[in-house]
Amino acid sequence: MVARGAWPTWPNLLFSTNLRVCMENGLSKERVHMADLAKKKATYEDLLSIPENMSGEIISGELIVTPRPSPKHMLSTSALGGRIVPPFQFGEGGGPGGWIILHEVEIQLGDNIIVPDLAAWRKERFPKKLEHNWIDVVPDWVCEVLSP
């Protein structure tokens, strides 16, 4: 049996409740490591297979599926976007202009596909040609509205 204080020193293994449960059930670190290697990384095709009433992201190779945002959440996000788009995207009211601001756009960051509530790029950094359903340029600004 490995002492409790020893297990976090194993490199590149899951440092989570799952690893602790495996340890408590007598599984060796080698078996945990093999199970970790056997996990299939989520792909964009996995995102396409989720139901239409759900939203999906790929984070650290894992497909994360959640219900679509509630109307209250969307009202908050839309209101915020309605306030920042005119000055920041179009320069209205003396705002700086020159930004591209999008709602719930897919963004690829390495192997991750995230969908923030709002994301913005300076116009000069926004891709000139979009060949995919996602944008692979890191945004200059991101907003995630927190809902209960």
PDB file of C-alpha atoms in Angstrom, residues 16-123:
ATOM      1  CA  SER A  16      -8.377  13.700  -8.657  1.00  0.00           C
ATOM      2  CA  THR A  17     -10.952  11.832  -6.681  1.00  0.00           C
ATOM      3  CA  ASN A  18     -10.818   9.101  -9.362  1.00  0.00           C
ATOM      4  CA  LEU A  19      -7.165   8.352  -8.625  1.00  0.00           C
ATOM      5  CA  ARG A  20      -7.781   8.410  -4.893  1.00  0.00           C
ATOM      6  CA  VAL A  21     -10.714   5.975  -5.303  1.00  0.00           C
ATOM      7  CA  CYS A  22      -8.503   3.665  -7.383  1.00  0.00           C
ATOM      8  CA  MET A  23      -5.846   3.764  -4.676  1.00  0.00           C
ATOM      9  CA  GLU A  24      -8.385   3.047  -1.935  1.00  0.00           C
ATOM     10  CA  ASN A  25      -9.701   0.074  -3.923  1.00  0.00           C
ATOM     11  CA  GLY A  26      -6.214  -1.418  -4.193  1.00  0.00           C
ATOM     12  CA  LEU A  27      -5.465  -0.663  -7.838  1.00  0.00           C
ATOM     13  CA  SER A  28      -1.796  -0.092  -8.575  1.00  0.00           C
ATOM     14  CA  LYS A  29      -0.436   3.062 -10.114  1.00  0.00           C
ATOM     15  CA  GLU A  30       0.426   1.029 -13.220  1.00  0.00           C
ATOM     16  CA  ARG A  31      -3.218  -0.027 -13.692  1.00  0.00           C
ATOM     17  CA  VAL A  32      -4.389   3.541 -13.170  1.00  0.00           C
ATOM     18  CA  HIS A  33      -1.819   4.763 -15.691  1.00  0.00           C
ATOM     19  CA  MET A  34      -2.930   2.191 -18.284  1.00  0.00           C
ATOM     20  CA  ALA A  35      -6.572   3.179 -17.763  1.00  0.00           C
ATOM     21  CA  ASP A  36      -5.606   6.813 -18.251  1.00  0.00           C
ATOM     22  CA  LEU A  37      -3.813   5.951 -21.502  1.00  0.00           C
ATOM     23  CA  ALA A  38      -6.811   3.992 -22.776  1.00  0.00           C
ATOM     24  CA  LYS A  39      -9.147   7.005 -22.552  1.00  0.00           C
ATOM     25  CA  LYS A  40     -10.291   8.182 -25.963  1.00  0.00           C
ATOM     26  CA  LYS A  41      -9.765  11.882 -26.533  1.00  0.00           C
ATOM     27  CA  ALA A  42     -12.886  13.689 -27.699  1.00  0.00           C
ATOM     28  CA  THR A  43     -12.945  14.992 -31.268  1.00  0.00           C
ATOM     29  CA  TYR A  44     -14.921  17.623 -33.117  1.00  0.00           C
ATOM     30  CA  GLU A  45     -17.072  14.812 -34.529  1.00  0.00           C
ATOM     31  CA  ASP A  46     -18.096  14.032 -30.927  1.00  0.00           C
ATOM     32  CA  LEU A  47     -19.373  17.613 -30.609  1.00  0.00           C
ATOM     33  CA  LEU A  48     -21.480  17.119 -33.729  1.00  0.00           C
ATOM     34  CA  SER A  49     -23.116  14.045 -32.202  1.00  0.00           C
ATOM     35  CA  ILE A  50     -24.592  15.736 -29.107  1.00  0.00           C
ATOM     36  CA  PRO A  51     -28.346  16.499 -29.035  1.00  0.00           C
ATOM     37  CA  GLU A  52     -29.440  19.881 -30.407  1.00  0.00           C
ATOM     38  CA  ASN A  53     -30.816  20.969 -27.028  1.00  0.00           C
ATOM     39  CA  MET A  54     -27.346  20.632 -25.450  1.00  0.00           C
ATOM     40  CA  SER A  55     -24.124  22.593 -25.701  1.00  0.00           C
ATOM     41  CA  GLY A  56     -20.704  20.994 -25.878  1.00  0.00           C
ATOM     42  CA  GLU A  57     -17.060  21.853 -25.384  1.00  0.00           C
ATOM     43  CA  ILE A  58     -13.854  19.809 -25.478  1.00  0.00           C
ATOM     44  CA  ILE A  59     -11.611  20.556 -22.520  1.00  0.00           C
ATOM     45  CA  SER A  60      -8.414  18.587 -21.879  1.00  0.00           C
ATOM     46  CA  GLY A  61      -9.603  15.904 -24.299  1.00  0.00           C
ATOM     47  CA  GLU A  62     -12.925  15.401 -22.490  1.00  0.00           C
ATOM     48  CA  LEU A  63     -16.304  16.099 -24.058  1.00  0.00           C
ATOM     49  CA  ILE A  64     -18.253  18.373 -21.706  1.00  0.00           C
ATOM     50  CA  VAL A  65     -21.994  18.437 -22.471  1.00  0.00           C
ATOM     51  CA  THR A  66     -24.321  20.851 -20.688  1.00  0.00           C
ATOM     52  CA  PRO A  67     -27.906  22.037 -21.195  1.00  0.00           C
ATOM     53  CA  ARG A  68     -28.353  25.097 -23.417  1.00  0.00           C
ATOM     54  CA  PRO A  69     -28.279  28.340 -21.405  1.00  0.00           C
ATOM     55  CA  SER A  70     -31.514  29.387 -19.709  1.00  0.00           C
ATOM     56  CA  PRO A  71     -33.494  32.387 -20.982  1.00  0.00           C
ATOM     57  CA  LYS A  72     -32.362  34.407 -17.907  1.00  0.00           C
ATOM     58  CA  HIS A  73     -28.732  33.616 -18.711  1.00  0.00           C
ATOM     59  CA  MET A  74     -29.196  34.541 -22.375  1.00  0.00           C
ATOM     60  CA  LEU A  75     -30.989  37.763 -21.426  1.00  0.00           C
ATOM     61  CA  SER A  76     -27.975  38.792 -19.317  1.00  0.00           C
ATOM     62  CA  THR A  77     -25.524  37.853 -22.061  1.00  0.00           C
ATOM     63  CA  SER A  78     -27.550  39.620 -24.763  1.00  0.00           C
ATOM     64  CA  ALA A  79     -27.939  42.755 -22.626  1.00  0.00           C
ATOM     65  CA  LEU A  80     -24.192  42.859 -21.975  1.00  0.00           C
ATOM     66  CA  GLY A  81     -23.438  42.333 -25.660  1.00  0.00           C
ATOM     67  CA  GLY A  82     -25.962  45.029 -26.548  1.00  0.00           C
ATOM     68  CA  ARG A  83     -24.090  47.482 -24.345  1.00  0.00           C
ATOM     69  CA  ILE A  84     -20.539  46.719 -25.491  1.00  0.00           C
ATOM     70  CA  VAL A  85     -21.007  46.050 -29.230  1.00  0.00           C
ATOM     71  CA  PRO A  86     -22.012  49.600 -30.286  1.00  0.00           C
ATOM     72  CA  PRO A  87     -18.985  51.395 -28.778  1.00  0.00           C
ATOM     73  CA  PHE A  88     -16.372  48.662 -29.140  1.00  0.00           C
ATOM     74  CA  GLN A  89     -17.314  47.164 -32.506  1.00  0.00           C
ATOM     75  CA  PHE A  90     -18.783  50.201 -34.266  1.00  0.00           C
ATOM     76  CA  GLY A  91     -17.237  53.162 -32.379  1.00  0.00           C
ATOM     77  CA  GLU A  92     -20.630  54.576 -31.419  1.00  0.00           C
ATOM     78  CA  GLY A  93     -20.904  57.075 -28.579  1.00  0.00           C
ATOM     79  CA  GLY A  94     -17.194  57.908 -28.756  1.00  0.00           C
ATOM     80  CA  GLY A  95     -16.150  54.289 -28.198  1.00  0.00           C
ATOM     81  CA  PRO A  96     -12.883  52.937 -29.610  1.00  0.00           C
ATOM     82  CA  GLY A  97     -14.423  50.746 -32.355  1.00  0.00           C
ATOM     83  CA  GLY A  98     -12.279  48.222 -34.169  1.00  0.00           C
ATOM     84  CA  TRP A  99     -13.344  45.083 -32.301  1.00  0.00           C
ATOM     85  CA  ILE A 100     -15.143  41.960 -33.533  1.00  0.00           C
ATOM     86  CA  ILE A 101     -17.465  40.675 -30.766  1.00  0.00           C
ATOM     87  CA  LEU A 102     -19.244  37.325 -31.078  1.00  0.00           C
ATOM     88  CA  HIS A 103     -21.749  35.450 -28.907  1.00  0.00           C
ATOM     89  CA  GLU A 104     -21.186  31.747 -28.147  1.00  0.00           C
ATOM     90  CA  VAL A 105     -18.637  31.188 -30.902  1.00  0.00           C
ATOM     91  CA  GLU A 106     -16.520  28.024 -30.953  1.00  0.00           C
ATOM     92  CA  ILE A 107     -12.857  28.749 -30.249  1.00  0.00           C
ATOM     93  CA  GLN A 108     -10.098  26.198 -30.738  1.00  0.00           C
ATOM     94  CA  LEU A 109      -7.216  26.522 -28.272  1.00  0.00           C
ATOM     95  CA  GLY A 110      -4.829  23.639 -28.977  1.00  0.00           C
ATOM     96  CA  ASP A 111      -6.900  20.462 -28.568  1.00  0.00           C
ATOM     97  CA  ASN A 112      -9.654  22.338 -26.713  1.00  0.00           C
ATOM     98  CA  ILE A 113     -12.870  23.682 -28.221  1.00  0.00           C
ATOM     99  CA  ILE A 114     -14.472  26.222 -25.903  1.00  0.00           C
ATOM    100  CA  VAL A 115     -17.672  28.241 -26.282  1.00  0.00           C
ATOM    101  CA  PRO A 116     -17.570  31.375 -24.113  1.00  0.00           C
ATOM    102  CA  ASP A 117     -20.651  33.563 -23.798  1.00  0.00           C
ATOM    103  CA  LEU A 118     -18.860  36.475 -25.466  1.00  0.00           C
ATOM    104  CA  ALA A 119     -15.472  36.679 -27.147  1.00  0.00           C
ATOM    105  CA  ALA A 120     -13.762  39.605 -28.836  1.00  0.00           C
ATOM    106  CA  TRP A 121     -10.793  40.186 -31.103  1.00  0.00           C
ATOM    107  CA  ARG A 122      -9.169  43.413 -32.263  1.00  0.00           C
ATOM    108  CA  LYS A 123     -10.202  43.686 -35.918  1.00  0.00           C
TER     109      LYS A 123
END
